[in-house]
mmCIF file with all atom_site columns, C-alpha atoms in Angstrom:
data_model
loop_
_atom_site.group_PDB
_atom_site.id
_atom_site.type_symbol
_atom_site.label_atom_id
_atom_site.label_alt_id
_atom_site.label_comp_id
_atom_site.label_asym_id
_atom_site.label_entity_id
_atom_site.label_seq_id
_atom_site.pdbx_PDB_ins_code
_atom_site.Cartn_x
_atom_site.Cartn_y
_atom_site.Cartn_z
_atom_site.occupancy
_atom_site.B_iso_or_equiv
_atom_site.pdbx_formal_charge
_atom_site.auth_seq_id
_atom_site.auth_comp_id
_atom_site.auth_asym_id
_atom_site.auth_atom_id
_atom_site.pdbx_PDB_model_num
ATOM 1   C CA . MET A 1 1   ? -14.464 20.525  24.091  1.00 39.00 ? 14  MET A CA 1
ATOM 2   C CA . HIS A 1 2   ? -14.506 17.278  21.672  1.00 43.00 ? 15  HIS A CA 1
ATOM 3   C CA . PHE A 1 3   ? -12.085 16.733  19.118  1.00 47.00 ? 16  PHE A CA 1
ATOM 4   C CA . PRO A 1 4   ? -13.369 14.350  16.023  1.00 58.00 ? 17  PRO A CA 1
ATOM 5   C CA . VAL A 1 5   ? -10.427 12.387  15.639  1.00 84.00 ? 18  VAL A CA 1
ATOM 6   C CA . PHE A 1 6   ? -8.591  11.932  18.946  1.00 89.00 ? 19  PHE A CA 1
ATOM 7   C CA . ASN A 1 7   ? -9.968  12.439  22.480  1.00 90.00 ? 20  ASN A CA 1
ATOM 8   C CA . PRO A 1 8   ? -7.106  12.817  25.076  1.00 91.00 ? 21  PRO A CA 1
ATOM 9   C CA . VAL A 1 9   ? -8.027  10.490  28.108  1.00 91.00 ? 22  VAL A CA 1
ATOM 10  C CA . ASP A 1 10  ? -4.707  10.355  30.034  1.00 89.00 ? 23  ASP A CA 1
ATOM 11  C CA . VAL A 1 11  ? -0.994  11.746  29.876  1.00 92.00 ? 24  VAL A CA 1
ATOM 12  C CA . GLY A 1 12  ? 1.673   10.900  32.723  1.00 93.00 ? 25  GLY A CA 1
ATOM 13  C CA . CYS A 1 13  ? 5.259   10.305  33.003  1.00 95.00 ? 26  CYS A CA 1
ATOM 14  C CA . GLU A 1 14  ? 7.059   8.101   35.563  1.00 97.00 ? 27  GLU A CA 1
ATOM 15  C CA . GLN A 1 15  ? 10.517  7.025   36.893  1.00 98.00 ? 28  GLN A CA 1
ATOM 16  C CA . CYS A 1 16  ? 9.495   3.550   38.178  1.00 98.00 ? 29  CYS A CA 1
ATOM 17  C CA . LYS A 1 17  ? 11.139  1.981   41.029  1.00 98.00 ? 30  LYS A CA 1
ATOM 18  C CA . SER A 1 18  ? 12.707  -1.602  40.746  1.00 98.00 ? 31  SER A CA 1
ATOM 19  C CA . SER A 1 19  ? 10.390  -4.201  39.653  1.00 97.00 ? 32  SER A CA 1
ATOM 20  C CA . HIS A 1 20  ? 7.365   -1.767  39.618  1.00 98.00 ? 33  HIS A CA 1
ATOM 21  C CA . HIS A 1 21  ? 4.259   -3.339  37.866  1.00 98.00 ? 34  HIS A CA 1
ATOM 22  C CA . PHE A 1 22  ? 1.027   -2.575  36.917  1.00 97.00 ? 35  PHE A CA 1
ATOM 23  C CA . GLY A 1 23  ? -1.794  -4.796  35.919  1.00 97.00 ? 36  GLY A CA 1
ATOM 24  C CA . PRO A 1 24  ? -3.309  -7.302  34.951  1.00 97.00 ? 37  PRO A CA 1
ATOM 25  C CA . LYS A 1 25  ? -5.417  -4.564  33.742  1.00 97.00 ? 38  LYS A CA 1
ATOM 26  C CA . MET A 1 26  ? -7.871  -3.678  30.743  1.00 97.00 ? 39  MET A CA 1
ATOM 27  C CA . ARG A 1 27  ? -8.605  -0.122  29.569  1.00 96.00 ? 40  ARG A CA 1
ATOM 28  C CA . SER A 1 28  ? -11.351 0.949   27.277  1.00 97.00 ? 41  SER A CA 1
ATOM 29  C CA . TYR A 1 29  ? -9.051  3.347   25.250  1.00 97.00 ? 42  TYR A CA 1
ATOM 30  C CA . TYR A 1 30  ? -5.849  3.396   23.290  1.00 97.00 ? 43  TYR A CA 1
ATOM 31  C CA . LEU A 1 31  ? -3.067  3.818   25.601  1.00 97.00 ? 44  LEU A CA 1
ATOM 32  C CA . ILE A 1 32  ? 0.799   4.393   24.373  1.00 97.00 ? 45  ILE A CA 1
ATOM 33  C CA . HIS A 1 33  ? 3.908   4.161   26.625  1.00 98.00 ? 46  HIS A CA 1
ATOM 34  C CA . PHE A 1 34  ? 7.043   5.513   25.460  1.00 98.00 ? 47  PHE A CA 1
ATOM 35  C CA . ILE A 1 35  ? 10.246  4.461   27.091  1.00 98.00 ? 48  ILE A CA 1
ATOM 36  C CA . LEU A 1 36  ? 13.002  7.185   27.671  1.00 98.00 ? 49  LEU A CA 1
ATOM 37  C CA . SER A 1 37  ? 15.412  5.043   29.498  1.00 97.00 ? 50  SER A CA 1
ATOM 38  C CA . GLY A 1 38  ? 15.815  1.576   31.461  1.00 98.00 ? 51  GLY A CA 1
ATOM 39  C CA . LYS A 1 39  ? 14.142  -1.546  30.447  1.00 97.00 ? 52  LYS A CA 1
ATOM 40  C CA . GLY A 1 40  ? 11.049  -3.828  31.471  1.00 98.00 ? 53  GLY A CA 1
ATOM 41  C CA . ILE A 1 41  ? 8.725   -6.164  30.215  1.00 98.00 ? 54  ILE A CA 1
ATOM 42  C CA . PHE A 1 42  ? 5.349   -5.874  28.377  1.00 98.00 ? 55  PHE A CA 1
ATOM 43  C CA . ARG A 1 43  ? 2.786   -8.496  28.457  1.00 98.00 ? 56  ARG A CA 1
ATOM 44  C CA . SER A 1 44  ? -0.482  -8.724  25.797  1.00 97.00 ? 57  SER A CA 1
ATOM 45  C CA . LYS A 1 45  ? -2.510  -11.646 24.599  1.00 96.00 ? 58  LYS A CA 1
ATOM 46  C CA . ASN A 1 46  ? 0.173   -11.667 21.651  1.00 95.00 ? 59  ASN A CA 1
ATOM 47  C CA . GLY A 1 47  ? 3.011   -12.516 23.984  1.00 96.00 ? 60  GLY A CA 1
ATOM 48  C CA . GLU A 1 48  ? 5.667   -11.145 26.306  1.00 97.00 ? 61  GLU A CA 1
ATOM 49  C CA . TYR A 1 49  ? 8.160   -8.584  25.472  1.00 97.00 ? 62  TYR A CA 1
ATOM 50  C CA . THR A 1 50  ? 11.518  -7.042  26.624  1.00 97.00 ? 63  THR A CA 1
ATOM 51  C CA . LEU A 1 51  ? 11.641  -3.356  26.039  1.00 97.00 ? 64  LEU A CA 1
ATOM 52  C CA . LEU A 1 52  ? 14.200  -0.719  26.101  1.00 97.00 ? 65  LEU A CA 1
ATOM 53  C CA . GLY A 1 53  ? 14.638  3.106   25.648  1.00 96.00 ? 66  GLY A CA 1
ATOM 54  C CA . GLY A 1 54  ? 13.523  4.413   22.455  1.00 96.00 ? 67  GLY A CA 1
ATOM 55  C CA . MET A 1 55  ? 10.585  1.632   22.057  1.00 97.00 ? 68  MET A CA 1
ATOM 56  C CA . CYS A 1 56  ? 6.969   2.066   22.693  1.00 96.00 ? 69  CYS A CA 1
ATOM 57  C CA . PHE A 1 57  ? 4.319   -0.521  23.846  1.00 98.00 ? 70  PHE A CA 1
ATOM 58  C CA . VAL A 1 58  ? 0.534   -0.046  22.722  1.00 97.00 ? 71  VAL A CA 1
ATOM 59  C CA . ILE A 1 59  ? -2.384  -0.872  24.845  1.00 97.00 ? 72  ILE A CA 1
ATOM 60  C CA . HIS A 1 60  ? -5.616  -1.559  22.847  1.00 97.00 ? 73  HIS A CA 1
ATOM 61  C CA . PRO A 1 61  ? -9.027  -0.905  24.374  1.00 97.00 ? 74  PRO A CA 1
ATOM 62  C CA . GLY A 1 62  ? -10.546 -3.805  25.805  1.00 97.00 ? 75  GLY A CA 1
ATOM 63  C CA . GLU A 1 63  ? -7.400  -5.786  26.188  1.00 96.00 ? 76  GLU A CA 1
ATOM 64  C CA . ILE A 1 64  ? -5.974  -7.181  29.340  1.00 97.00 ? 77  ILE A CA 1
ATOM 65  C CA . THR A 1 65  ? -2.104  -6.327  29.752  1.00 98.00 ? 78  THR A CA 1
ATOM 66  C CA . TYR A 1 66  ? 0.715   -6.330  32.217  1.00 98.00 ? 79  TYR A CA 1
ATOM 67  C CA . TYR A 1 67  ? 4.108   -4.474  32.438  1.00 98.00 ? 80  TYR A CA 1
ATOM 68  C CA . GLU A 1 68  ? 6.950   -4.420  34.900  1.00 98.00 ? 81  GLU A CA 1
ATOM 69  C CA . ALA A 1 69  ? 10.145  -2.362  35.184  1.00 98.00 ? 82  ALA A CA 1
ATOM 70  C CA . ASP A 1 70  ? 13.098  -4.195  35.493  1.00 98.00 ? 83  ASP A CA 1
ATOM 71  C CA . LYS A 1 71  ? 14.846  -4.881  38.870  1.00 98.00 ? 84  LYS A CA 1
ATOM 72  C CA . ASP A 1 72  ? 18.301  -3.561  37.995  1.00 98.00 ? 85  ASP A CA 1
ATOM 73  C CA . ASP A 1 73  ? 17.598  -0.743  35.397  1.00 98.00 ? 86  ASP A CA 1
ATOM 74  C CA . PRO A 1 74  ? 14.069  0.157   35.736  1.00 98.00 ? 87  PRO A CA 1
ATOM 75  C CA . TRP A 1 75  ? 12.462  2.073   32.995  1.00 97.00 ? 88  TRP A CA 1
ATOM 76  C CA . LYS A 1 76  ? 11.166  5.803   32.874  1.00 98.00 ? 89  LYS A CA 1
ATOM 77  C CA . TYR A 1 77  ? 8.253   6.200   30.431  1.00 98.00 ? 90  TYR A CA 1
ATOM 78  C CA . VAL A 1 78  ? 6.024   8.803   29.314  1.00 97.00 ? 91  VAL A CA 1
ATOM 79  C CA . TRP A 1 79  ? 2.261   7.707   28.517  1.00 97.00 ? 92  TRP A CA 1
ATOM 80  C CA . ILE A 1 80  ? -0.519  9.166   26.529  1.00 96.00 ? 93  ILE A CA 1
ATOM 81  C CA . GLY A 1 81  ? -4.074  7.743   26.336  1.00 95.00 ? 94  GLY A CA 1
ATOM 82  C CA . PHE A 1 82  ? -6.662  8.621   23.964  1.00 95.00 ? 95  PHE A CA 1
ATOM 83  C CA . GLU A 1 83  ? -9.696  7.540   22.362  1.00 95.00 ? 96  GLU A CA 1
ATOM 84  C CA . SER A 1 84  ? -9.881  7.154   18.460  1.00 93.00 ? 97  SER A CA 1
ATOM 85  C CA . ASN A 1 85  ? -11.264 5.143   15.495  1.00 88.00 ? 98  ASN A CA 1
ATOM 86  C CA . ALA A 1 86  ? -8.788  6.784   13.036  1.00 84.00 ? 99  ALA A CA 1
ATOM 87  C CA . VAL A 1 87  ? -5.360  5.269   14.152  1.00 90.00 ? 100 VAL A CA 1
ATOM 88  C CA . PRO A 1 88  ? -2.785  3.922   11.913  1.00 88.00 ? 101 PRO A CA 1
ATOM 89  C CA . GLU A 1 89  ? -2.349  0.408   10.853  1.00 87.00 ? 102 GLU A CA 1
ATOM 90  C CA . CYS A 1 90  ? 0.770   -0.289  12.904  1.00 87.00 ? 103 CYS A CA 1
ATOM 91  C CA . ILE A 1 91  ? -1.171  0.769   16.104  1.00 91.00 ? 104 ILE A CA 1
ATOM 92  C CA . LYS A 1 92  ? -4.122  -1.456  15.211  1.00 90.00 ? 105 LYS A CA 1
ATOM 93  C CA . LYS A 1 93  ? -1.928  -4.614  14.538  1.00 90.00 ? 106 LYS A CA 1
ATOM 94  C CA . GLU A 1 94  ? 1.388   -4.068  16.685  1.00 92.00 ? 107 GLU A CA 1
ATOM 95  C CA . ASP A 1 95  ? 1.802   -4.375  20.445  1.00 96.00 ? 108 ASP A CA 1
ATOM 96  C CA . VAL A 1 96  ? 5.497   -3.006  20.351  1.00 96.00 ? 109 VAL A CA 1
ATOM 97  C CA . LEU A 1 97  ? 7.065   -0.444  18.054  1.00 94.00 ? 110 LEU A CA 1
ATOM 98  C CA . ASP A 1 98  ? 10.780  0.432   18.140  1.00 93.00 ? 111 ASP A CA 1
ATOM 99  C CA . ALA A 1 99  ? 10.530  4.312   17.242  1.00 93.00 ? 112 ALA A CA 1
ATOM 100 C CA . PRO A 1 100 ? 13.846  6.060   18.857  1.00 94.00 ? 113 PRO A CA 1
ATOM 101 C CA . SER A 1 101 ? 12.919  8.770   16.292  1.00 92.00 ? 114 SER A CA 1
ATOM 102 C CA . LEU A 1 102 ? 10.013  9.725   18.576  1.00 95.00 ? 115 LEU A CA 1
ATOM 103 C CA . MET A 1 103 ? 12.441  10.493  21.494  1.00 95.00 ? 116 MET A CA 1
ATOM 104 C CA . PRO A 1 104 ? 12.319  14.208  21.152  1.00 94.00 ? 117 PRO A CA 1
ATOM 105 C CA . LEU A 1 105 ? 8.552   14.506  20.449  1.00 94.00 ? 118 LEU A CA 1
ATOM 106 C CA . PHE A 1 106 ? 7.973   12.171  24.025  1.00 96.00 ? 119 PHE A CA 1
ATOM 107 C CA . ARG A 1 107 ? 10.752  14.431  25.959  1.00 95.00 ? 120 ARG A CA 1
ATOM 108 C CA . GLU A 1 108 ? 8.643   17.693  24.733  1.00 93.00 ? 121 GLU A CA 1
ATOM 109 C CA . LEU A 1 109 ? 5.539   15.844  26.294  1.00 92.00 ? 122 LEU A CA 1
ATOM 110 C CA . GLU A 1 110 ? 7.432   14.951  29.544  1.00 93.00 ? 123 GLU A CA 1
ATOM 111 C CA . ASP A 1 111 ? 8.492   18.377  29.866  1.00 92.00 ? 124 ASP A CA 1
ATOM 112 C CA . ASN A 1 112 ? 4.989   19.958  29.456  1.00 87.00 ? 125 ASN A CA 1
ATOM 113 C CA . ILE A 1 113 ? 3.081   17.451  31.579  1.00 84.00 ? 126 ILE A CA 1
ATOM 114 C CA . ASP A 1 114 ? 3.180   19.546  34.454  1.00 79.00 ? 127 ASP A CA 1
ATOM 115 C CA . THR A 1 115 ? 1.901   22.662  32.776  1.00 75.00 ? 128 THR A CA 1
ATOM 116 C CA . PHE A 1 116 ? -1.085  21.162  31.080  1.00 67.00 ? 129 PHE A CA 1
ATOM 117 C CA . ASN A 1 117 ? -1.574  19.030  34.258  1.00 65.00 ? 130 ASN A CA 1
ATOM 118 C CA . GLY A 1 118 ? -1.768  22.384  36.436  1.00 59.00 ? 131 GLY A CA 1
ATOM 119 C CA . ALA A 1 119 ? -2.358  25.838  35.127  1.00 53.00 ? 132 ALA A CA 1
ATOM 120 C CA . TYR A 1 120 ? -4.005  24.795  31.894  1.00 53.00 ? 133 TYR A CA 1
ATOM 121 C CA . GLY A 1 121 ? -5.706  21.544  33.064  1.00 55.00 ? 134 GLY A CA 1
ATOM 122 C CA . ASP A 1 122 ? -8.997  22.426  33.110  1.00 59.00 ? 135 ASP A CA 1
ATOM 123 C CA . GLY A 1 123 ? -9.271  24.384  29.884  1.00 62.00 ? 136 GLY A CA 1
ATOM 124 C CA . GLY A 1 124 ? -9.673  23.466  26.336  1.00 73.00 ? 137 GLY A CA 1
ATOM 125 C CA . VAL A 1 125 ? -5.762  24.589  25.667  1.00 80.00 ? 138 VAL A CA 1
ATOM 126 C CA . ARG A 1 126 ? -4.833  21.246  27.217  1.00 82.00 ? 139 ARG A CA 1
ATOM 127 C CA . GLU A 1 127 ? -6.992  19.094  25.221  1.00 84.00 ? 140 GLU A CA 1
ATOM 128 C CA . ALA A 1 128 ? -6.180  21.040  22.265  1.00 84.00 ? 141 ALA A CA 1
ATOM 129 C CA . TYR A 1 129 ? -2.248  20.406  22.861  1.00 86.00 ? 142 TYR A CA 1
ATOM 130 C CA . LEU A 1 130 ? -2.743  16.595  23.293  1.00 88.00 ? 143 LEU A CA 1
ATOM 131 C CA . CYS A 1 131 ? -4.682  16.259  20.253  1.00 88.00 ? 144 CYS A CA 1
ATOM 132 C CA . GLY A 1 132 ? -1.821  17.831  18.497  1.00 89.00 ? 145 GLY A CA 1
ATOM 133 C CA . LYS A 1 133 ? 0.503   15.915  20.043  1.00 92.00 ? 146 LYS A CA 1
ATOM 134 C CA . ILE A 1 134 ? -1.416  12.516  19.545  1.00 93.00 ? 147 ILE A CA 1
ATOM 135 C CA . THR A 1 135 ? -1.713  13.711  15.951  1.00 91.00 ? 148 THR A CA 1
ATOM 136 C CA . GLU A 1 136 ? 1.835   14.182  15.685  1.00 92.00 ? 149 GLU A CA 1
ATOM 137 C CA . ILE A 1 137 ? 2.654   10.666  17.319  1.00 93.00 ? 150 ILE A CA 1
ATOM 138 C CA . MET A 1 138 ? 0.275   9.111   14.968  1.00 92.00 ? 151 MET A CA 1
ATOM 139 C CA . MET A 1 139 ? 1.598   10.688  11.733  1.00 89.00 ? 152 MET A CA 1
ATOM 140 C CA . ARG A 1 140 ? 5.100   9.922   12.496  1.00 91.00 ? 153 ARG A CA 1
ATOM 141 C CA . LEU A 1 141 ? 4.547   6.177   13.415  1.00 89.00 ? 154 LEU A CA 1
ATOM 142 C CA . ASP A 1 142 ? 2.370   5.863   10.063  1.00 85.00 ? 155 ASP A CA 1
ATOM 143 C CA . LEU A 1 143 ? 5.346   7.566   8.168   1.00 85.00 ? 156 LEU A CA 1
ATOM 144 C CA . MET A 1 144 ? 7.853   5.085   9.945   1.00 83.00 ? 157 MET A CA 1
ATOM 145 C CA . HIS A 1 145 ? 5.730   2.271   9.044   1.00 74.00 ? 158 HIS A CA 1
ATOM 146 C CA . THR A 1 146 ? 5.057   3.153   5.449   1.00 72.00 ? 159 THR A CA 1
ATOM 147 C CA . ARG A 1 147 ? 8.791   3.976   5.010   1.00 60.00 ? 160 ARG A CA 1
ATOM 148 C CA . THR A 1 148 ? 9.858   0.248   6.225   1.00 52.00 ? 161 THR A CA 1
ATOM 149 C CA . LYS A 1 149 ? 7.326   -1.245  3.662   1.00 49.00 ? 162 LYS A CA 1
ATOM 150 C CA . GLN A 1 150 ? 8.581   0.930   0.626   1.00 47.00 ? 163 GLN A CA 1
ATOM 151 C CA . PRO A 1 151 ? 12.040  -0.945  0.074   1.00 53.00 ? 164 PRO A CA 1
ATOM 152 C CA . LYS A 1 152 ? 10.320  -4.108  -0.433  1.00 57.00 ? 165 LYS A CA 1
ATOM 153 C CA . VAL A 1 153 ? 7.934   -2.345  -3.228  1.00 61.00 ? 166 VAL A CA 1
ATOM 154 C CA . GLU A 1 154 ? 10.941  -0.767  -4.788  1.00 62.00 ? 167 GLU A CA 1
ATOM 155 C CA . GLU A 1 155 ? 12.765  -4.090  -4.616  1.00 61.00 ? 168 GLU A CA 1
ATOM 156 C CA . GLU A 1 156 ? 10.061  -6.138  -6.252  1.00 63.00 ? 169 GLU A CA 1
ATOM 157 C CA . ILE A 1 157 ? 9.995   -3.573  -9.105  1.00 67.00 ? 170 ILE A CA 1
ATOM 158 C CA . HIS A 1 158 ? 13.718  -3.678  -9.608  1.00 59.00 ? 171 HIS A CA 1
ATOM 159 C CA . ILE A 1 159 ? 13.621  -7.422  -10.017 1.00 63.00 ? 172 ILE A CA 1
ATOM 160 C CA . ILE A 1 160 ? 10.636  -7.089  -12.408 1.00 69.00 ? 173 ILE A CA 1
ATOM 161 C CA . LYS A 1 161 ? 12.260  -4.305  -14.307 1.00 68.00 ? 174 LYS A CA 1
ATOM 162 C CA . ASN A 1 162 ? 15.437  -6.501  -14.483 1.00 64.00 ? 175 ASN A CA 1
ATOM 163 C CA . TYR A 1 163 ? 13.595  -9.510  -15.606 1.00 62.00 ? 176 TYR A CA 1
ATOM 164 C CA . ILE A 1 164 ? 11.666  -7.530  -18.579 1.00 70.00 ? 177 ILE A CA 1
ATOM 165 C CA . ASP A 1 165 ? 15.193  -5.948  -19.546 1.00 64.00 ? 178 ASP A CA 1
ATOM 166 C CA . THR A 1 166 ? 16.962  -9.502  -19.793 1.00 65.00 ? 179 THR A CA 1
ATOM 167 C CA . HIS A 1 167 ? 13.775  -11.185 -21.224 1.00 61.00 ? 180 HIS A CA 1
ATOM 168 C CA . ILE A 1 168 ? 12.892  -8.635  -24.069 1.00 73.00 ? 181 ILE A CA 1
ATOM 169 C CA . SER A 1 169 ? 13.264  -10.910 -26.851 1.00 74.00 ? 182 SER A CA 1
ATOM 170 C CA . HIS A 1 170 ? 10.822  -13.560 -25.600 1.00 70.00 ? 183 HIS A CA 1
ATOM 171 C CA . PRO A 1 171 ? 7.230   -13.162 -25.029 1.00 74.00 ? 184 PRO A CA 1
ATOM 172 C CA . LEU A 1 172 ? 6.204   -11.926 -21.691 1.00 68.00 ? 185 LEU A CA 1
ATOM 173 C CA . SER A 1 173 ? 2.878   -13.174 -19.990 1.00 64.00 ? 186 SER A CA 1
#
């Protein structure tokens, strides 16, 4: 089965041991790690980030990355990898996203990993389920990103409206 928008490549969950690391490595697909608990670091071409529970890091296709669990409070994360040409701007542009509202979605994915890697692992049911989850993740991230931009637009409109109201007797250009 092949879905036109998102094609799942990989999914998993890991409670990392102290200082567990991965990389440097390059992938040919998007890979999102959502941190359920603990902390660690993520390095990309854009810098090094310290990450905590409720945050996620995005590995972009063709980019070399490295990540490492904290020595004293190693992270637990869920990851999902996929191929797509239709990702929101925040995924294309950002390496790290603060997204605690996605916790229930990734917990659900964590709860179902064994099911879909086992009994349904070879069938289209697994791919359909993962495509649905990727779609939901993308929609929520896009919505979160849009909401954070909205107050600026509303604030600018308010400033312009106030200016017009206070300068109504003067010519406006």
